Amino acid sequence: MHLERNIVFWLAALVVLIVLLWLLSPILLPFVLGMAIAYVLDPLAERLTKRGMSRLIAALIILGAFVLFFAALLVLIVPVLAHQLVGLIEEAPSYVQRLEAFVKDPSNPWLKQFIGDNLAGTDKPIDDLLNQASGYLTGLAASVWERGRALFSILSLIVITPVVAFYLICDWDGMVTAIDRLIPLPQRDTVRGLFKEIDHTISAYVRGQSGVCLILGLYYVVGLTLVGLRYGLLIGVVAGLISFIPYVGSLTAIVLSLAVALAQFFPEWSSILIVLVVVLLGQFLEGNVLSPFLVGHSVGLHPVWLMFALIAFGYMFGFVGLLLAVPLAAAAGVLIRFAVRRYLASALYTGAPPPSQIGFSTGPSEPPPLS
């Protein structure tokens, strides 16, 4: 009965947490983002405090440097990205016409066989398919934005997030201590071990995958720009930013790069092949060099499980869900592995009686098994 009450209690707490996240998701973005920034910057604050600096001064220095770096990045990069985005939107109709002409070109019989006769051999415009895809992506982006917007617009996000991050960095140790005191004494060692494993998983993935996204974004920007691809900066930044979703960043890079390259360079196949080589080399570096070295195989987050968590939480809670997906997926993975270990060691799996019943059986004893 005690175990059943514990299970019911934690299931009820999980349901209440999900309902609160769903109800409060429009106003949670600056707080969740501030918590994420504080979590990433807390190890640096710990190092500064160990060298004799007060926690308050360390938080001010770290957060000030972070805000200045982020502001400089926005000033330098955002105008260029906005200019390229406007140019891409303006040229999108002509790009669609060029892609349609490429698909219907009689000199490409292999393409007709690849995509089928219904699309390449009729007068049906390919822009119908592209319009459907763009409409789906636009609707998804609008849904994420509407569900994840701050309560008082972007200005509140810019103002509240640094304040939340500052206070959390200052009070991080106190919050950890307060939470630790609430853990029941009989389970304290077990819960502490689980929290350490969850923290290791989250930190290893977030910091490692952030490095992968940064390096991949720089690689795509430099590589695609050097080969003369229009909007190489925009494509590289977008592909790098969404590389935290397994396979999605690579797929986005190859689709966008090839679409723009075909519309820009066709029938000059050498330039198109160079763009393809640049993107494929980036995928090779990500899968065989960057991810194994920076993220490693000990994180414990399977790509399929991570993709499901990102898509599910993004759909339910918008941008707030995207921020919460990785830590919640990591926590769920740790708890599931813990439950599996307990199950494999339990009498339910082994068939052995619990230790408290050994030597106290009142029934007739069975003969020992034959050897």
Short mmCIF file of C-alpha atoms in Angstrom, two decimals:
data_model
loop_
_atom_site.label_atom_id
_atom_site.label_comp_id
_atom_site.label_asym_id
_atom_site.label_seq_id
_atom_site.Cartn_x
_atom_site.Cartn_y
_atom_site.Cartn_z
CA MET A 1 0.00 0.00 0.00
CA HIS A 2 2.88 2.37 0.76
CA LEU A 3 4.37 1.81 -2.70
CA GLU A 4 0.99 2.31 -4.35
CA ARG A 5 0.47 5.61 -2.51
CA ASN A 6 3.90 6.80 -3.66
CA ILE A 7 3.14 5.89 -7.28
CA VAL A 8 -0.23 7.66 -7.17
CA PHE A 9 1.34 10.75 -5.57
CA TRP A 10 4.09 11.12 -8.19
CA LEU A 11 1.72 10.43 -11.07
CA ALA A 12 -0.63 13.11 -9.76
CA ALA A 13 2.30 15.52 -9.38
CA LEU A 14 3.36 14.82 -12.97
CA VAL A 15 -0.17 15.49 -14.26
CA VAL A 16 -0.37 18.76 -12.30
CA LEU A 17 3.02 19.83 -13.68
CA ILE A 18 1.98 19.13 -17.28
CA VAL A 19 -1.32 21.01 -16.85
CA LEU A 20 0.47 24.01 -15.30
CA LEU A 21 3.02 24.07 -18.14
CA TRP A 22 0.22 23.98 -20.69
CA LEU A 23 -1.78 26.75 -18.99
CA LEU A 24 1.20 29.02 -18.27
CA SER A 25 3.21 28.38 -21.45
CA PRO A 26 2.49 31.88 -22.90
CA ILE A 27 4.26 33.57 -19.95
CA LEU A 28 6.94 31.01 -19.10
CA LEU A 29 9.35 31.78 -21.95
CA PRO A 30 11.49 34.47 -20.24
CA PHE A 31 11.68 32.44 -17.03
CA VAL A 32 12.58 29.15 -18.72
CA LEU A 33 15.10 30.90 -20.96
CA GLY A 34 16.61 32.67 -17.95
CA MET A 35 16.85 29.35 -16.11
CA ALA A 36 18.57 27.76 -19.11
CA ILE A 37 21.10 30.62 -19.28
CA ALA A 38 21.75 30.37 -15.54
CA TYR A 39 22.26 26.60 -15.80
CA VAL A 40 24.79 26.99 -18.61
CA LEU A 41 26.70 29.85 -16.91
CA ASP A 42 26.63 28.47 -13.34
CA PRO A 43 29.86 26.38 -13.69
CA LEU A 44 31.75 29.54 -14.66
CA ALA A 45 30.33 31.32 -11.60
CA GLU A 46 31.46 28.40 -9.43
CA ARG A 47 35.02 28.75 -10.74
CA LEU A 48 35.08 32.47 -10.02
CA THR A 49 33.74 32.02 -6.49
CA LYS A 50 36.38 29.38 -5.78
CA ARG A 51 39.01 32.01 -6.59
CA GLY A 52 37.69 34.34 -3.90
CA MET A 53 35.14 36.39 -5.84
CA SER A 54 31.72 36.92 -4.32
CA ARG A 55 28.76 35.26 -5.98
CA LEU A 56 27.10 38.61 -6.69
CA ILE A 57 30.14 40.08 -8.46
CA ALA A 58 30.68 36.85 -10.40
CA ALA A 59 27.05 36.86 -11.58
CA LEU A 60 27.29 40.51 -12.65
CA ILE A 61 30.51 39.96 -14.62
CA ILE A 62 29.35 36.75 -16.32
CA LEU A 63 25.88 37.94 -17.22
CA GLY A 64 27.16 41.34 -18.35
CA ALA A 65 29.71 39.75 -20.65
CA PHE A 66 27.06 37.36 -21.99
CA VAL A 67 24.57 40.17 -22.70
CA LEU A 68 27.22 42.29 -24.43
CA PHE A 69 28.35 39.37 -26.58
CA PHE A 70 24.79 38.49 -27.51
CA ALA A 71 23.93 42.13 -28.31
CA ALA A 72 27.04 42.51 -30.50
CA LEU A 73 26.16 39.30 -32.29
CA LEU A 74 22.65 40.58 -32.98
CA VAL A 75 23.91 43.92 -34.25
CA LEU A 76 26.43 42.31 -36.60
CA ILE A 77 24.49 39.27 -37.84
CA VAL A 78 20.77 40.05 -37.69
CA PRO A 79 20.75 42.87 -40.29
CA VAL A 80 22.62 40.67 -42.79
CA LEU A 81 20.30 37.72 -42.12
CA ALA A 82 17.24 39.96 -42.46
CA HIS A 83 18.53 41.30 -45.77
CA GLN A 84 19.14 37.79 -47.12
CA LEU A 85 15.77 36.58 -45.86
CA VAL A 86 13.97 39.45 -47.61
CA GLY A 87 15.91 38.73 -50.79
CA LEU A 88 15.08 35.03 -50.64
CA ILE A 89 11.39 35.77 -50.17
CA GLU A 90 11.41 38.19 -53.10
CA GLU A 91 13.17 35.72 -55.39
CA ALA A 92 11.18 32.69 -54.23
CA PRO A 93 8.68 32.83 -57.15
CA SER A 94 11.45 32.93 -59.75
CA TYR A 95 13.28 30.12 -57.93
CA VAL A 96 10.11 28.02 -58.02
CA GLN A 97 9.78 28.60 -61.76
CA ARG A 98 13.39 27.56 -62.34
CA LEU A 99 12.93 24.42 -60.27
CA GLU A 100 9.77 23.61 -62.20
CA ALA A 101 11.63 24.06 -65.48
CA PHE A 102 14.41 21.82 -64.19
CA VAL A 103 11.95 19.09 -63.23
CA LYS A 104 10.21 19.21 -66.61
CA ASP A 105 13.42 19.47 -68.63
CA PRO A 106 13.36 16.61 -71.22
CA SER A 107 17.13 16.24 -70.84
CA ASN A 108 16.58 14.80 -67.34
CA PRO A 109 14.81 11.46 -67.95
CA TRP A 110 16.33 10.04 -64.77
CA LEU A 111 14.52 12.73 -62.75
CA LYS A 112 11.22 11.80 -64.35
CA GLN A 113 11.75 8.18 -63.36
CA PHE A 114 12.79 9.18 -59.84
CA ILE A 115 9.83 11.41 -58.93
CA GLY A 116 7.21 9.75 -61.14
CA ASP A 117 5.31 10.65 -64.26
CA ASN A 118 2.46 12.43 -62.49
CA LEU A 119 4.62 15.36 -61.45
CA ALA A 120 7.29 15.61 -64.13
CA GLY A 121 5.36 14.68 -67.22
CA THR A 122 2.24 16.81 -66.89
CA ASP A 123 1.44 20.47 -66.81
CA LYS A 124 0.77 20.42 -63.09
CA PRO A 125 3.00 23.09 -61.57
CA ILE A 126 5.45 22.02 -58.93
CA ASP A 127 4.69 25.14 -56.95
CA ASP A 128 1.47 23.46 -55.71
CA LEU A 129 3.60 21.00 -53.79
CA LEU A 130 5.96 23.74 -52.63
CA ASN A 131 3.04 25.90 -51.54
CA GLN A 132 1.66 23.04 -49.46
CA ALA A 133 5.06 22.47 -47.85
CA SER A 134 5.58 26.16 -47.18
CA GLY A 135 2.06 26.44 -45.78
CA TYR A 136 2.72 23.56 -43.39
CA LEU A 137 6.04 25.06 -42.26
CA THR A 138 4.48 28.50 -41.87
CA GLY A 139 1.63 27.07 -39.81
CA LEU A 140 4.05 25.14 -37.61
CA ALA A 141 6.22 28.21 -37.07
CA ALA A 142 3.13 30.31 -36.30
CA SER A 143 1.93 27.70 -33.80
CA VAL A 144 5.30 27.64 -32.05
CA TRP A 145 5.38 31.42 -31.98
CA GLU A 146 1.82 31.86 -30.73
CA ARG A 147 2.24 29.26 -27.99
CA GLY A 148 5.68 30.46 -26.96
CA ARG A 149 5.30 34.24 -27.05
CA ALA A 150 6.00 36.27 -23.91
CA LEU A 151 3.17 37.95 -22.06
CA PHE A 152 4.25 41.49 -22.83
CA SER A 153 5.88 40.99 -26.27
CA ILE A 154 9.54 40.69 -27.19
CA LEU A 155 10.48 43.67 -25.01
CA SER A 156 9.50 41.76 -21.88
CA LEU A 157 11.61 38.81 -23.04
CA ILE A 158 14.67 41.05 -23.45
CA VAL A 159 14.13 42.72 -20.07
CA ILE A 160 12.94 39.84 -17.88
CA THR A 161 15.28 37.07 -19.09
CA PRO A 162 18.58 38.69 -17.94
CA VAL A 163 17.02 39.59 -14.58
CA VAL A 164 15.81 36.04 -14.02
CA ALA A 165 19.18 34.63 -15.07
CA PHE A 166 21.02 37.02 -12.73
CA TYR A 167 18.98 36.11 -9.65
CA LEU A 168 19.18 32.40 -10.41
CA ILE A 169 22.97 32.53 -10.79
CA CYS A 170 23.22 34.39 -7.47
CA ASP A 171 20.91 31.98 -5.61
CA TRP A 172 21.76 28.72 -7.42
CA ASP A 173 23.56 27.09 -4.47
CA GLY A 174 20.82 28.13 -2.06
CA MET A 175 18.11 26.66 -4.28
CA VAL A 176 19.99 23.39 -4.62
CA THR A 177 20.41 23.20 -0.83
CA ALA A 178 16.72 23.95 -0.23
CA ILE A 179 15.63 21.25 -2.66
CA ASP A 180 18.06 18.79 -1.11
CA ARG A 181 16.53 19.37 2.33
CA LEU A 182 13.08 18.42 1.02
CA ILE A 183 14.19 14.96 -0.09
CA PRO A 184 12.96 12.23 2.30
CA LEU A 185 15.82 10.94 4.42
CA PRO A 186 15.45 7.22 3.54
CA GLN A 187 15.68 7.99 -0.20
CA ARG A 188 18.14 10.89 -0.04
CA ASP A 189 21.19 9.00 -1.33
CA THR A 190 19.23 7.43 -4.17
CA VAL A 191 17.64 10.73 -5.24
CA ARG A 192 20.99 12.52 -5.06
CA GLY A 193 22.52 9.91 -7.31
CA LEU A 194 19.68 10.27 -9.81
CA PHE A 195 19.98 14.07 -9.81
CA LYS A 196 23.73 13.83 -10.44
CA GLU A 197 23.14 11.45 -13.34
CA ILE A 198 20.46 13.74 -14.80
CA ASP A 199 22.73 16.78 -14.41
CA HIS A 200 25.61 14.94 -16.13
CA THR A 201 23.35 13.90 -19.02
CA ILE A 202 21.89 17.37 -19.55
CA SER A 203 25.19 19.24 -19.25
CA ALA A 204 27.02 16.79 -21.51
CA TYR A 205 24.39 17.03 -24.22
CA VAL A 206 23.68 20.78 -24.05
CA ARG A 207 27.30 21.91 -23.97
CA GLY A 208 28.46 19.30 -26.47
CA GLN A 209 25.61 19.83 -28.89
CA SER A 210 26.00 23.62 -28.63
CA GLY A 211 29.57 23.20 -29.82
CA VAL A 212 28.39 20.99 -32.68
CA CYS A 213 25.80 23.57 -33.75
CA LEU A 214 28.32 26.42 -33.61
CA ILE A 215 31.00 24.58 -35.61
CA LEU A 216 28.52 23.26 -38.17
CA GLY A 217 26.94 26.69 -38.61
CA LEU A 218 30.34 28.31 -39.20
CA TYR A 219 31.32 25.54 -41.60
CA TYR A 220 28.14 25.85 -43.68
CA VAL A 221 28.35 29.65 -43.73
CA VAL A 222 31.98 29.71 -44.86
CA GLY A 223 31.72 26.76 -47.25
CA LEU A 224 28.50 27.79 -48.99
CA THR A 225 29.59 31.43 -49.23
CA LEU A 226 32.97 30.52 -50.73
CA VAL A 227 31.38 28.41 -53.48
CA GLY A 228 29.25 31.41 -54.44
CA LEU A 229 25.86 30.16 -53.26
CA ARG A 230 23.34 32.93 -52.70
CA TYR A 231 21.98 33.18 -49.18
CA GLY A 232 24.78 30.92 -47.92
CA LEU A 233 24.91 32.86 -44.66
CA LEU A 234 21.18 32.42 -44.05
CA ILE A 235 21.22 28.72 -44.94
CA GLY A 236 24.30 28.06 -42.79
CA VAL A 237 22.90 29.85 -39.73
CA VAL A 238 19.52 28.10 -40.01
CA ALA A 239 21.12 24.67 -40.48
CA GLY A 240 23.50 25.27 -37.58
CA LEU A 241 20.79 26.46 -35.20
CA ILE A 242 18.50 23.48 -35.75
CA SER A 243 21.31 20.92 -35.69
CA PHE A 244 20.41 20.23 -32.05
CA ILE A 245 17.58 18.11 -33.52
CA PRO A 246 19.23 14.93 -34.83
CA TYR A 247 19.26 14.67 -38.63
CA VAL A 248 16.98 17.70 -39.08
CA GLY A 249 19.84 20.18 -39.38
CA SER A 250 21.64 18.06 -41.96
CA LEU A 251 18.44 17.45 -43.93
CA THR A 252 17.62 21.16 -43.88
CA ALA A 253 21.12 22.07 -45.10
CA ILE A 254 21.04 19.64 -48.04
CA VAL A 255 17.46 20.49 -49.12
CA LEU A 256 17.87 24.27 -48.98
CA SER A 257 21.35 24.25 -50.47
CA LEU A 258 20.41 22.00 -53.39
CA ALA A 259 17.20 23.90 -54.09
CA VAL A 260 19.01 27.26 -54.23
CA ALA A 261 21.95 25.74 -56.15
CA LEU A 262 19.67 24.22 -58.80
CA ALA A 263 17.77 27.48 -59.21
CA GLN A 264 20.98 29.51 -59.33
CA PHE A 265 23.51 27.38 -61.24
CA PHE A 266 21.52 25.01 -63.50
CA PRO A 267 22.61 23.80 -66.08
CA GLU A 268 26.13 24.30 -64.67
CA TRP A 269 26.42 20.94 -62.90
CA SER A 270 29.95 21.49 -61.59
CA SER A 271 28.83 24.25 -59.18
CA ILE A 272 25.84 22.19 -58.08
CA LEU A 273 28.09 19.20 -57.34
CA ILE A 274 30.48 21.41 -55.38
CA VAL A 275 27.58 22.60 -53.18
CA LEU A 276 26.50 18.99 -52.69
CA VAL A 277 30.05 17.98 -51.70
CA VAL A 278 30.25 20.83 -49.16
CA VAL A 279 26.98 19.78 -47.50
CA LEU A 280 27.79 16.05 -47.51
CA LEU A 281 31.22 16.75 -46.01
CA GLY A 282 29.51 18.69 -43.24
CA GLN A 283 27.23 15.74 -42.52
CA PHE A 284 30.24 13.42 -42.44
CA LEU A 285 32.05 15.70 -39.98
CA GLU A 286 28.97 15.91 -37.78
CA GLY A 287 28.36 12.17 -37.60
CA ASN A 288 31.95 10.91 -37.43
CA VAL A 289 33.98 13.68 -35.80
CA LEU A 290 32.01 16.41 -34.02
CA SER A 291 29.21 14.46 -32.33
CA PRO A 292 31.39 11.55 -31.09
CA PHE A 293 34.08 13.94 -29.82
CA LEU A 294 31.97 16.76 -28.32
CA VAL A 295 28.81 14.92 -27.27
CA GLY A 296 30.08 11.36 -26.89
CA HIS A 297 28.19 8.11 -26.60
CA SER A 298 27.72 8.19 -22.81
CA VAL A 299 25.04 10.89 -22.78
CA GLY A 300 22.26 8.32 -22.95
CA LEU A 301 19.88 10.28 -25.19
CA HIS A 302 18.90 8.19 -28.20
CA PRO A 303 18.32 10.33 -31.33
CA VAL A 304 14.83 8.93 -31.89
CA TRP A 305 13.81 9.59 -28.28
CA LEU A 306 15.24 13.11 -28.51
CA MET A 307 13.44 13.86 -31.79
CA PHE A 308 10.16 12.64 -30.31
CA ALA A 309 10.62 14.78 -27.20
CA LEU A 310 11.47 17.92 -29.19
CA ILE A 311 8.56 17.51 -31.61
CA ALA A 312 6.05 16.54 -28.91
CA PHE A 313 6.97 19.29 -26.44
CA GLY A 314 7.32 21.85 -29.23
CA TYR A 315 3.83 20.98 -30.47
CA MET A 316 2.26 21.09 -27.00
CA PHE A 317 4.08 24.04 -25.41
CA GLY A 318 5.66 25.96 -28.30
CA PHE A 319 9.14 27.42 -27.86
CA VAL A 320 8.96 26.80 -24.11
CA GLY A 321 8.51 23.12 -24.91
CA LEU A 322 11.63 23.14 -27.11
CA LEU A 323 13.63 24.54 -24.19
CA LEU A 324 12.22 21.97 -21.76
CA ALA A 325 12.40 18.97 -24.10
CA VAL A 326 16.09 18.11 -23.60
CA PRO A 327 16.17 18.27 -19.77
CA LEU A 328 12.87 16.43 -19.44
CA ALA A 329 13.94 13.78 -21.96
CA ALA A 330 17.23 13.36 -20.10
CA ALA A 331 15.44 13.06 -16.76
CA ALA A 332 12.98 10.55 -18.19
CA GLY A 333 15.81 8.50 -19.66
CA VAL A 334 17.67 8.40 -16.34
CA LEU A 335 14.52 7.43 -14.42
CA ILE A 336 13.62 4.73 -16.93
CA ARG A 337 17.11 3.21 -16.74
CA PHE A 338 16.91 3.34 -12.92
CA ALA A 339 13.53 1.60 -12.98
CA VAL A 340 14.87 -1.07 -15.33
CA ARG A 341 17.84 -1.70 -13.02
CA ARG A 342 15.51 -2.03 -10.04
CA TYR A 343 13.25 -4.37 -11.97
CA LEU A 344 16.15 -6.62 -13.03
CA ALA A 345 17.26 -6.84 -9.39
CA SER A 346 13.75 -7.46 -8.04
CA ALA A 347 12.08 -10.73 -7.13
CA LEU A 348 9.51 -10.05 -9.86
CA TYR A 349 12.26 -10.62 -12.47
CA THR A 350 14.57 -13.09 -10.70
CA GLY A 351 11.83 -15.15 -9.04
CA ALA A 352 13.78 -15.23 -5.76
CA PRO A 353 11.94 -14.39 -2.51
CA PRO A 354 12.69 -11.04 -0.87
CA PRO A 355 15.51 -11.14 1.72
CA SER A 356 13.03 -10.50 4.55
CA GLN A 357 11.25 -13.79 3.80
CA ILE A 358 14.33 -16.00 3.60
CA GLY A 359 14.48 -18.30 6.65
CA PHE A 360 10.99 -17.36 7.90
CA SER A 361 8.80 -19.60 5.75
CA THR A 362 6.17 -21.47 7.76
CA GLY A 363 5.02 -23.74 4.95
CA PRO A 364 6.44 -27.13 3.99
CA SER A 365 9.93 -26.91 2.64
CA GLU A 366 10.68 -28.09 -0.87
CA PRO A 367 13.58 -30.42 -1.60
CA PRO A 368 16.68 -28.80 -3.07
CA PRO A 369 17.00 -28.98 -6.84
CA LEU A 370 18.96 -31.83 -8.31
CA SER A 371 22.52 -31.01 -9.12
#
